[in-house]
Amino acid sequence: MTRWDTAPYSLRQLQYLVAVAELGGFRRAAEACGVAQPSLSAQIAQVEEVLGIQMFERGARGVRVTAAGARVIERARAVLLASRDLADTARQHSDPLTGTVRIGIIPTVCPYLLPEVAPALRAQLPNLHAVWVEDKTHALLEQIETAELDGAILALDPRVTHLEHAPIGDDPFVLAAAPGHPLAKRSGPASPDVLEGETVFLLEDGHCFRDQALALCGATGAREADLKATGLSTLVQMVGGGCGVTLLPKLAVPVENRRGQLAVRAFKSPAPTRRLILAWRKGSAMKRPLDAMANVIRKRM
Amino acid sequence: MTRWDTAPYSLRQLQYLVAVAELGGFRRAAEACGVAQPSLSAQIAQVEEVLGIQMFERGARGVRVTAAGARVIERARAVLLASRDLADTARQHSDPLTGTVRIGIIPTVCPYLLPEVAPALRAQLPNLHAVWVEDKTHALLEQIETAELDGAILALDPRVTHLEHAPIGDDPFVLAAAPGHPLAKRSGPASPDVLEGETVFLLEDGHCFRDQALALCGATGAREADLKATGLSTLVQMVGGGCGVTLLPKLAVPVENRRGQLAVRAFKSPAPTRRLILAWRKGSAMKRPLDAMANVIRKRM
DNA sequence: GCGGGTCATAGCGCAAGGCTATCACCAGCG
DNA sequence: CGCTGGTGATAGCCTTGCGCTATGACCCGC
């Protein structure tokens, strides 16, 4: 157990000790320290008193360091050196937009957003080093709680009420089907009702996008396919076969439908949407850099 | 050139930082540090402010150290450790009767006094380690001035006016001659006048005892022998041959005349005397231990 | 013996930092 | 859903620490 009683002297007093020893006189030391000579005298007298050591021999031509004083002042130099180290370390970490920030990101966002925004972040926040961790929402929330992560890019969700967050952008759902599919016959915005009776491919449990899509299907009487996919690519492949439809976040479309193998239709306004946010622990010291990052990302969506 | 500006934080603030980090909360830390929680809060806030670093994340169940905070607090621990070192060093040197003291001693005293008093000093001031340096007065005075010596055992002399000193004892001169010498015919106290016309053996230049003896001879019309001795032993040997007399400090007689080869006579009151003192630089930090040593020596004379 | 240097002392004023009392907030629980 | 017990923050007051200027005591060199 460390001791908690405080030292009977101050850093300033140690500074004065060293200055007097170095400059060989109270007057010169006082001038160098930017204080009046009596002030410095008093501090020296006090530190000599509390340590029970006469550090200096006062003479008519200045002072001379005593043997015991030399030992103590040697230690005082070490203390001041350590203090200087502390100040340096502090200066190095004092910029909130400098350092490392660990950010989680859900799988239905990560591969579509990150290639776009990562270079932008590096360019606009060059001293902020982001470490990205891709995982599902509940795992990310846990890691935020335990401070393994500083923040996470998530879809807004009842589970994030006890976190602070900044909005990143709204990502509407779109309907995707094989070009020959009946729902692809028409182009233009679709009503959610068109899903009624359709077989819809969804992601496996644990993906927040599954829950959101499932809510939409439940409201329209759609049927869930027997396959639960681990990623949106799988959904696209399945639907490409023509045996059903799926929902995709619009964000994923440029990547997942890059070959144009699917017909993609938006929903009628108000279109079902997920709101993407950057969330962090309430009161997190990373609020500043995370806010700044959210701003950069928002402009790219 | 060292920098003389003082750190923008205090040792106490660092102590508070470490306490909060260690105990995980402001209240507990405040209690451990023996201050009220708001006082500690204010100090933490201030050090965070001046260093531009948020050290702790405040939550409902206590605080959590931030990454930057951990770095700084690590340094703070180092500072406090160095400070503890300083306190230890100070405690070790705080007893004025502890440590090493370098003392000069003149050759006409050293071999006669030291064997007697050194064991007494070791016994009564066990933590005070004396280092003895035998040399003539002027060399000792120089070394005191340059702080190579802390003090010296000397005969009182006009040259020591700018030193402080404590008396050790008075050492009367005695007259020594071969048993067959005319001056040895009578026993009992002699008048200085008996020296008139005698050939007196004296020490070489530089010995204060030479000057003192010479003064006595000059006042009585004695003649100085052609030999200038480097030590009292030589004087004794010469005088033993019967071709003159000499003066000795009484202190030296038990040693130099241990075989009884000389007749020794005291002088009539007021006998010529040298006053032995322990002298030190005015304002020396060693005043206390030297005073204590002088007291021990005085009792042995 | 006097002048210029040393450090120490005295007396005053401001601000740093302590205290108590209270607030705002959050989590867990009945 | 509101209460309770925990957290840290805030407000207001007061003591104390430490700065300042002016002055004193002392010593050395001229």
XYZ file of C-alpha atoms (C1' of nucleotides) in Angstrom:
662
model
C 0.000 0.000 0.000
C 1.361 3.341 -0.989
C 1.569 6.050 1.646
C -0.725 8.989 1.212
C 0.855 11.637 3.356
C 2.152 14.522 1.362
C 5.741 15.719 1.271
C 6.544 18.589 3.650
C 8.107 20.579 0.863
C 7.087 21.823 -2.550
C 8.498 21.449 -6.022
C 9.112 25.160 -5.997
C 11.236 24.864 -2.882
C 13.302 22.154 -4.526
C 13.670 24.395 -7.540
C 14.948 27.152 -5.265
C 17.387 24.786 -3.588
C 18.869 23.762 -6.900
C 19.011 27.341 -8.140
C 20.880 28.517 -5.057
C 23.290 25.598 -5.257
C 23.874 26.201 -8.938
C 24.240 29.964 -8.810
C 26.007 30.159 -5.469
C 23.857 32.853 -3.943
C 20.353 33.743 -2.855
C 20.162 36.970 -4.800
C 21.236 35.476 -8.092
C 18.975 32.466 -7.554
C 16.034 34.701 -6.716
C 16.574 36.711 -9.857
C 16.828 33.569 -11.977
C 13.639 32.196 -10.426
C 11.827 35.469 -10.924
C 11.073 36.127 -7.270
C 12.314 38.581 -4.688
C 15.261 37.516 -2.601
C 13.361 37.503 0.723
C 10.715 35.208 -0.732
C 13.355 32.755 -1.803
C 15.159 33.109 1.524
C 11.995 32.238 3.390
C 11.368 29.168 1.269
C 14.930 27.944 1.699
C 14.730 28.520 5.428
C 11.502 26.578 5.570
C 12.769 23.583 3.653
C 15.902 23.526 5.787
C 13.655 23.619 8.817
C 11.305 20.802 7.835
C 14.116 18.542 6.653
C 16.246 19.371 9.655
C 19.250 20.053 7.482
C 21.284 23.166 6.980
C 21.828 23.080 3.243
C 23.921 26.198 2.865
C 26.614 27.993 4.769
C 25.858 31.675 4.565
C 28.933 33.818 4.061
C 29.634 37.371 3.080
C 30.476 36.379 -0.474
C 27.539 34.132 -1.164
C 26.744 30.657 0.020
C 28.450 27.303 0.056
C 26.636 23.982 -0.125
C 27.121 21.759 2.902
C 27.898 18.060 2.576
C 24.418 16.997 3.659
C 22.939 19.717 1.499
C 24.759 18.383 -1.541
C 23.222 14.963 -1.004
C 19.743 16.362 -0.655
C 20.080 18.701 -3.610
C 21.287 15.827 -5.734
C 17.958 14.139 -4.939
C 16.095 17.351 -5.548
C 17.570 17.450 -9.038
C 16.250 13.938 -9.613
C 12.787 14.973 -8.493
C 12.777 17.978 -10.794
C 14.016 15.844 -13.646
C 11.157 13.398 -13.114
C 8.808 16.344 -12.974
C 10.133 17.613 -16.277
C 9.480 14.135 -17.696
C 5.932 14.375 -16.508
C 5.438 17.735 -18.151
C 6.859 16.390 -21.408
C 4.589 13.372 -21.314
C 1.623 15.598 -20.602
C 2.426 17.943 -23.463
C 2.697 14.951 -25.764
C -0.818 13.805 -24.826
C -2.475 17.153 -24.363
C -3.921 17.422 -27.868
C -7.300 15.658 -27.819
C -6.975 15.035 -31.553
C -3.764 13.111 -31.038
C -3.354 9.518 -30.037
C -5.014 6.212 -30.609
C -8.742 5.616 -30.616
C -10.255 2.136 -30.794
C -13.538 2.012 -32.662
C -15.915 -0.845 -33.224
C -18.037 -1.094 -36.338
C -20.840 -3.472 -37.248
C -20.382 -5.912 -40.158
C -23.232 -4.478 -42.218
C -21.456 -1.134 -42.290
C -17.782 -1.897 -42.057
C -16.871 -3.073 -45.561
C -18.991 -0.405 -47.260
C -18.127 2.629 -45.186
C -14.567 2.082 -44.088
C -12.838 2.066 -47.477
C -14.454 5.410 -48.104
C -13.918 7.221 -44.810
C -10.646 5.783 -43.530
C -8.515 7.806 -45.982
C -10.581 10.900 -45.272
C -10.036 10.492 -41.535
C -6.315 10.009 -41.993
C -6.204 13.157 -44.073
C -8.293 15.395 -41.842
C -7.253 14.075 -38.434
C -3.683 13.083 -39.194
C -2.616 12.721 -35.551
C -5.521 10.524 -34.616
C -4.769 6.880 -35.158
C -7.936 4.803 -35.445
C -7.953 1.087 -34.733
C -11.044 -0.588 -36.169
C -12.750 -3.647 -34.735
C -15.534 -5.326 -36.698
C -18.121 -7.159 -34.604
C -21.829 -7.385 -33.949
C -23.644 -4.780 -31.898
C -23.895 -6.613 -28.591
C -20.204 -7.492 -28.585
C -19.281 -3.908 -29.356
C -21.501 -2.591 -26.582
C -19.834 -4.910 -24.120
C -16.389 -3.784 -25.203
C -17.379 -0.161 -24.881
C -18.581 -0.813 -21.363
C -15.294 -2.443 -20.413
C -13.324 0.316 -22.143
C -11.763 -2.115 -24.568
C -13.270 0.166 -27.173
C -13.545 3.924 -27.071
C -16.529 4.063 -29.410
C -18.442 2.216 -32.105
C -20.306 2.834 -35.300
C -23.726 1.283 -34.822
C -27.278 1.499 -35.994
C -29.375 3.463 -33.533
C -31.104 0.964 -31.308
C -32.882 0.865 -27.933
C -29.770 -0.736 -26.469
C -27.665 2.400 -26.836
C -29.733 4.606 -24.547
C -27.053 4.708 -21.887
C -24.416 5.812 -24.382
C -23.763 9.195 -25.863
C -23.607 9.347 -29.614
C -23.249 11.546 -32.636
C -25.298 10.852 -35.788
C -23.344 9.767 -38.837
C -26.087 9.475 -41.409
C -29.318 7.756 -42.359
C -29.087 4.597 -44.404
C -32.380 3.607 -46.077
C -33.309 0.016 -46.792
C -33.758 -1.058 -50.373
C -35.499 -4.015 -51.953
C -33.305 -6.343 -54.003
C -34.446 -9.094 -56.309
C -33.270 -10.991 -59.381
C -33.988 -9.073 -62.565
C -36.571 -11.662 -63.585
C -38.420 -11.552 -60.292
C -41.998 -10.202 -60.269
C -41.057 -7.458 -57.836
C -38.388 -6.326 -60.270
C -40.844 -5.847 -63.044
C -41.706 -2.435 -61.804
C -39.038 0.149 -61.180
C -39.474 3.199 -58.926
C -40.232 3.347 -55.200
C -42.045 0.373 -53.772
C -44.487 0.232 -50.912
C -43.444 -2.080 -48.063
C -46.654 -3.939 -48.717
C -45.212 -5.553 -51.834
C -43.333 -7.883 -49.494
C -46.519 -9.637 -48.473
C -46.244 -13.332 -49.202
C -42.654 -13.032 -50.455
C -39.818 -15.190 -49.304
C -37.169 -12.882 -47.828
C -33.570 -13.808 -47.188
C -32.208 -12.381 -43.922
C -29.011 -12.400 -41.936
C -28.368 -14.703 -39.001
C -29.196 -13.764 -35.419
C -27.149 -11.051 -33.770
C -27.028 -8.697 -36.713
C -28.972 -5.598 -35.913
C -29.803 -5.297 -39.579
C -31.604 -8.636 -39.335
C -33.792 -7.312 -36.533
C -34.589 -4.164 -38.418
C -35.418 -6.033 -41.608
C -37.400 -8.595 -39.671
C -39.504 -5.849 -38.119
C -40.327 -4.577 -41.573
C -41.223 -8.072 -42.814
C -43.352 -8.821 -39.795
C -45.380 -5.701 -40.442
C -46.037 -6.785 -44.036
C -46.598 -10.540 -43.720
C -43.471 -11.671 -45.542
C -41.985 -15.121 -44.996
C -38.373 -15.661 -43.905
C -36.293 -17.973 -46.047
C -34.721 -21.044 -44.465
C -31.189 -19.726 -44.887
C -29.696 -17.400 -42.351
C -26.742 -15.718 -43.941
C -23.577 -14.519 -42.227
C -23.202 -11.564 -44.549
C -24.896 -9.418 -47.111
C -22.852 -10.996 -49.932
C -24.554 -14.293 -49.249
C -27.964 -12.660 -49.393
C -27.109 -11.147 -52.753
C -25.952 -14.481 -54.116
C -29.081 -16.245 -52.947
C -31.426 -13.663 -54.316
C -29.522 -13.661 -57.587
C -30.754 -17.214 -58.056
C -34.300 -15.893 -58.319
C -35.811 -17.856 -55.458
C -36.667 -14.869 -53.233
C -35.964 -11.294 -52.400
C -33.952 -9.503 -49.751
C -33.461 -6.185 -48.084
C -30.181 -4.361 -48.245
C -28.882 -1.194 -46.692
C -28.438 1.300 -49.477
C -24.895 1.847 -48.269
C -24.022 -1.688 -49.333
C -25.488 -1.530 -52.800
C -22.553 -0.027 -54.711
C -20.316 -2.792 -53.426
C -22.650 -5.772 -53.298
C -24.363 -5.047 -56.593
C -21.264 -3.826 -58.384
C -21.877 -6.265 -61.208
C -25.514 -5.175 -61.537
C -26.746 -8.731 -61.097
C -29.770 -7.560 -59.071
C -32.616 -5.174 -59.565
C -32.697 -2.735 -56.674
C -35.732 -0.635 -55.754
C -36.038 2.029 -53.077
C -39.055 2.194 -50.786
C -41.677 4.868 -50.921
C -41.283 7.761 -48.576
C -41.170 7.487 -45.625
C -38.701 4.780 -46.514
C -37.621 2.371 -43.768
C -34.215 3.469 -42.621
C -31.521 2.716 -40.115
C -29.790 5.642 -38.460
C -26.059 5.144 -38.175
C -24.332 6.691 -35.182
C -20.938 6.863 -33.571
C -21.526 5.990 -29.935
C -19.324 6.135 -26.824
C -19.459 5.650 -23.099
C -21.264 8.470 -21.362
C -18.600 10.808 -20.003
C -15.831 9.275 -22.086
C -12.684 11.347 -22.370
C -12.722 10.487 -26.064
C -15.828 12.565 -26.719
C -13.812 15.281 -28.440
C -11.921 13.138 -30.949
C -14.943 10.900 -31.550
C -17.116 13.911 -32.237
C -14.526 15.169 -34.673
C -14.441 11.801 -36.395
C -18.232 11.674 -36.617
C -18.156 15.021 -38.339
C -15.683 13.820 -40.932
C -17.645 10.637 -41.556
C -20.986 12.451 -41.795
C -19.705 14.555 -44.671
C -18.820 11.426 -46.583
C -22.315 9.877 -46.443
C 21.896 25.796 -18.193
C 19.007 24.441 -16.239
C 15.608 26.082 -16.646
C 14.288 27.957 -13.685
C 10.596 28.145 -14.347
C 8.549 26.223 -11.865
C 6.181 23.373 -12.673
C 2.509 24.354 -13.022
C 1.456 21.652 -10.569
C 2.330 20.651 -7.051
C 3.570 17.477 -5.449
C 0.313 17.353 -3.570
C -1.638 17.376 -6.809
C 0.439 14.492 -8.100
C -0.227 12.680 -4.864
C -3.949 13.196 -5.393
C -3.726 11.940 -8.964
C -2.050 8.743 -7.878
C -4.455 8.263 -5.010
C -7.491 8.606 -7.250
C -5.997 6.249 -9.813
C -5.130 3.727 -7.145
C -8.364 3.850 -5.201
C -10.673 4.326 -8.156
C -12.653 7.221 -6.768
C -12.458 10.772 -5.534
C -14.147 10.154 -2.206
C -11.939 7.246 -1.238
C -8.843 9.110 -2.402
C -9.836 12.204 -0.462
C -10.297 10.185 2.681
C -6.946 8.461 2.214
C -5.245 11.816 1.661
C -6.959 13.327 4.666
C -8.767 16.097 2.821
C -12.366 16.799 1.938
C -13.599 15.468 -1.376
C -14.279 18.911 -2.911
C -10.735 20.016 -2.129
C -9.340 17.010 -3.910
C -11.798 17.462 -6.771
C -10.639 21.022 -7.265
C -6.983 20.029 -7.294
C -7.577 17.249 -9.793
C -9.581 19.593 -11.979
C -6.791 22.127 -11.844
C -4.042 19.720 -12.765
C -6.165 18.378 -15.619
C -6.658 21.963 -16.718
C -3.020 23.047 -16.670
C -1.804 19.869 -18.332
C -4.626 19.935 -20.855
C -5.420 16.295 -20.209
C -8.522 14.636 -18.907
C -7.039 12.048 -16.596
C -10.245 10.395 -15.404
C -13.596 9.457 -16.817
C -16.207 10.269 -14.205
C -18.930 7.673 -13.957
C -21.642 6.795 -11.499
C -19.598 4.025 -9.946
C -16.328 5.874 -9.537
C -13.716 6.890 -12.020
C -11.700 5.206 -14.720
C -8.202 6.283 -15.752
C -7.926 7.427 -19.355
C -5.097 6.282 -21.605
C -3.323 9.642 -21.499
C -4.008 9.856 -17.779
C -2.330 6.514 -17.221
C 0.818 7.772 -18.930
C 0.916 10.925 -16.878
C 0.149 9.167 -13.618
C 2.926 6.715 -14.314
C 5.274 9.710 -14.416
C 3.663 11.186 -11.350
C 4.504 8.002 -9.486
C 8.120 8.401 -10.556
C 8.181 11.967 -9.254
C 6.725 10.927 -5.922
C 9.205 8.076 -5.695
C 12.084 10.479 -6.253
C 10.555 12.737 -3.649
C 10.418 9.870 -1.182
C 14.100 9.246 -1.933
C 14.795 12.848 -1.098
C 12.947 12.596 2.194
C 14.870 9.442 3.079
C 18.186 11.063 2.254
C 17.225 14.069 4.323
C 16.233 11.965 7.311
C 19.537 10.146 7.077
C 21.437 13.423 7.267
C 19.171 15.342 9.591
C 20.994 14.423 12.798
C 23.768 16.989 13.228
C 25.722 14.434 15.249
C 25.760 12.007 12.359
C 28.050 11.970 9.382
C 31.656 12.669 8.606
C 33.620 15.607 9.916
C 37.123 16.428 8.667
C 39.340 17.938 11.322
C 42.872 19.275 11.083
C 45.257 19.114 14.000
C 48.689 20.633 14.466
C 51.750 18.342 14.829
C 52.626 19.541 18.334
C 49.254 18.346 19.549
C 48.289 15.470 17.316
C 50.388 12.566 18.610
C 49.818 13.482 22.253
C 46.140 14.272 22.240
C 44.656 12.016 19.609
C 45.440 8.597 21.126
C 43.685 9.809 24.230
C 40.572 11.481 22.800
C 39.849 9.489 19.640
C 38.418 6.504 21.541
C 36.427 8.848 23.774
C 34.922 10.576 20.742
C 34.022 7.289 19.132
C 32.319 6.232 22.350
C 30.389 9.409 23.057
C 29.553 10.493 19.499
C 29.245 7.100 17.841
C 27.536 8.380 14.685
C 30.096 11.066 14.058
C 32.982 9.848 11.977
C 36.050 12.047 12.364
C 38.756 12.168 9.736
C 41.971 13.669 11.097
C 44.503 15.635 9.091
C 47.847 16.549 10.683
C 49.429 19.710 9.325
C 50.823 23.064 10.374
C 48.560 25.934 11.296
C 48.698 27.946 8.091
C 47.944 24.906 5.943
C 45.018 23.990 8.152
C 43.647 27.533 8.019
C 43.784 27.443 4.243
C 41.967 24.142 4.118
C 39.286 25.430 6.452
C 38.794 28.410 4.188
C 38.352 26.199 1.135
C 36.092 23.827 3.059
C 38.494 20.937 2.612
C 38.383 20.815 6.380
C 35.404 21.405 8.627
C 37.489 22.418 11.614
C 40.922 22.227 13.228
C 42.551 21.867 16.592
C 44.972 24.775 16.876
C 46.731 26.942 19.359
C 44.911 30.235 19.763
C 46.682 32.741 17.567
C 46.006 36.160 15.998
C 45.415 34.392 12.680
C 42.180 32.761 13.815
C 40.243 35.950 14.461
C 37.921 35.381 11.534
C 37.065 31.876 12.711
C 34.697 30.752 15.406
C 36.136 28.430 17.984
C 35.519 26.524 21.179
C 38.273 26.237 23.807
C 39.695 22.798 24.406
C 42.171 23.434 27.184
C 45.270 25.317 28.255
C 48.603 23.669 27.712
C 51.439 25.245 29.740
C 55.024 25.276 28.547
C 57.618 23.437 30.540
C 61.372 23.655 30.637
C 63.272 20.506 29.727
C 66.975 19.825 30.186
C 69.364 16.919 30.649
C 69.477 15.775 34.254
C 73.053 17.082 34.556
C 72.264 20.520 33.197
C 72.582 23.507 35.562
C 68.947 24.406 35.106
C 67.991 20.903 36.218
C 69.830 21.269 39.481
C 66.881 22.958 41.040
C 63.416 21.409 40.942
C 60.161 23.328 41.373
C 58.755 26.143 39.266
C 61.249 28.206 37.345
C 61.100 31.853 36.387
C 61.321 32.510 32.657
C 64.385 34.558 33.427
C 66.460 31.448 33.938
C 66.578 31.111 30.186
C 68.833 34.140 29.863
C 72.000 33.199 28.055
C 70.893 29.619 27.533
C 70.994 27.816 24.207
C 67.456 26.746 23.392
C 66.449 24.177 20.805
C 63.352 25.117 18.812
C 61.198 23.689 16.030
C 61.552 24.721 12.418
C 59.539 27.573 10.879
C 55.860 27.123 10.451
C 55.156 25.490 13.762
C 53.088 27.783 15.912
C 54.772 26.290 18.948
C 58.089 27.611 17.610
C 56.696 31.121 17.456
C 55.266 30.919 20.928
C 58.508 29.559 22.387
C 60.526 32.095 20.448
C 58.475 34.923 21.918
C 59.266 33.657 25.368
C 62.989 33.370 24.549
C 63.140 36.810 23.017
C 61.714 38.295 26.183
C 64.395 36.639 28.262
C 67.487 36.937 26.092
C 67.964 33.267 25.317
C 69.916 32.127 22.269
C 68.449 29.800 19.615
C 70.409 26.685 18.799
C 71.575 26.104 15.251
C 69.308 23.122 14.719
C 65.714 23.617 13.656
C 63.850 20.422 14.447
C 60.874 18.995 12.599
C 59.331 17.554 15.744
C 59.408 17.589 19.482
C 61.087 14.154 19.599
C 64.166 15.630 17.951
C 64.275 18.433 20.501
C 64.155 15.894 23.308
C 66.960 13.890 21.787
C 69.167 16.956 21.327
C 68.594 18.227 24.810
C 69.240 14.782 26.220
C 72.806 15.186 24.992
C 73.265 18.010 27.502
C 74.228 20.730 25.068
C 71.188 22.990 25.658
C 67.647 23.202 26.889
C 64.247 23.290 25.247
C 60.648 24.145 25.836
C 57.926 21.557 25.554
C 54.165 21.672 25.787
C 53.204 19.878 28.934
C 50.820 17.793 26.885
C 53.786 16.172 25.156
C 55.771 15.296 28.242
C 54.191 11.946 29.138
C 54.977 10.701 25.671
C 58.267 12.412 24.883
C 59.813 11.890 28.286
C 58.361 8.448 28.864
C 61.842 7.051 29.638
C 62.536 9.894 32.095
C 65.693 10.862 30.249
C 65.070 14.583 30.920
C 64.480 16.766 33.896
C 61.279 18.732 33.408
C 60.382 21.895 35.322
C 57.204 23.937 35.200
C 57.290 27.722 35.079
C 56.250 29.957 37.866
C 52.721 31.253 37.792
C 51.599 32.872 35.581
C 53.183 30.163 33.509
C 53.528 30.730 29.741
C 50.766 28.752 28.094
C 49.220 28.016 24.779
C 45.444 27.832 24.580
C 44.218 24.969 22.446
C 41.008 25.478 20.540
C 38.783 23.736 18.043
C 38.171 26.288 15.308
C 35.803 26.376 12.318
C 34.656 28.666 9.548
C 32.350 31.344 10.801
C 28.806 30.238 10.015
C 29.825 26.656 9.337
C 27.002 24.127 9.339
C 29.325 21.911 11.377
C 29.152 24.181 14.412
C 26.906 21.778 16.290
C 28.949 18.601 15.903
C 32.239 20.467 16.368
C 30.962 22.052 19.540
C 29.969 18.642 20.803
C 33.415 17.279 19.959
C 35.131 20.165 21.723
C 33.144 19.360 24.833
C 34.239 15.742 24.793
C 37.878 16.687 24.235
C 37.842 19.355 26.940
C 36.889 16.803 29.562
C 39.900 14.699 28.623
C 42.475 17.458 29.166
C 35.829 53.801 8.545
C 33.007 53.685 4.788
C 30.514 51.626 0.694
C 28.714 47.854 -1.603
C 27.861 43.308 -1.394
C 25.823 39.391 1.180
C 21.358 37.147 3.594
C 17.660 37.824 7.324
C 13.657 40.095 9.281
C 9.269 42.673 9.482
C 4.828 43.763 7.935
C 1.455 43.697 4.597
C -1.791 41.875 0.815
C -3.471 38.691 -2.474
C -4.691 34.335 -3.918
C -4.393 29.368 -3.409
C -6.488 25.817 -1.246
C -8.784 24.119 2.637
C -13.595 23.435 4.752
C -19.035 22.703 4.946
C -23.279 22.504 2.720
C -25.572 21.497 -1.197
C -26.540 20.107 -5.948
C -26.878 17.068 -10.067
C -26.602 12.687 -11.647
C -26.853 7.745 -12.047
C -27.764 2.833 -10.756
C -30.094 -0.457 -8.332
C -34.280 -1.799 -5.915
C -38.701 -2.152 -3.862
C -41.836 4.362 -11.290
C -40.086 6.736 -7.633
C -36.919 6.167 -3.759
C -32.336 5.633 -1.800
C -27.450 5.571 -1.587
C -23.626 6.116 -4.130
C -20.849 9.051 -7.281
C -18.355 13.797 -8.435
C -19.274 19.042 -9.046
C -20.442 23.611 -7.344
C -20.879 27.592 -4.156
C -19.388 30.435 -0.501
C -16.465 31.269 3.158
C -12.085 31.523 5.672
C -7.419 30.250 6.832
C -2.860 30.042 5.440
C 0.957 30.250 2.314
C 3.757 32.924 -0.219
C 4.575 36.771 -2.692
C 6.081 41.750 -2.313
C 8.759 46.192 -0.375
C 11.439 48.250 3.072
C 14.802 47.706 6.253
C 18.334 45.592 9.228
C 22.616 43.097 10.432
C 26.803 41.619 8.899
C 31.165 41.147 6.389
C 34.755 42.245 3.101
C 37.624 45.298 0.568
C 39.026 49.837 -0.315
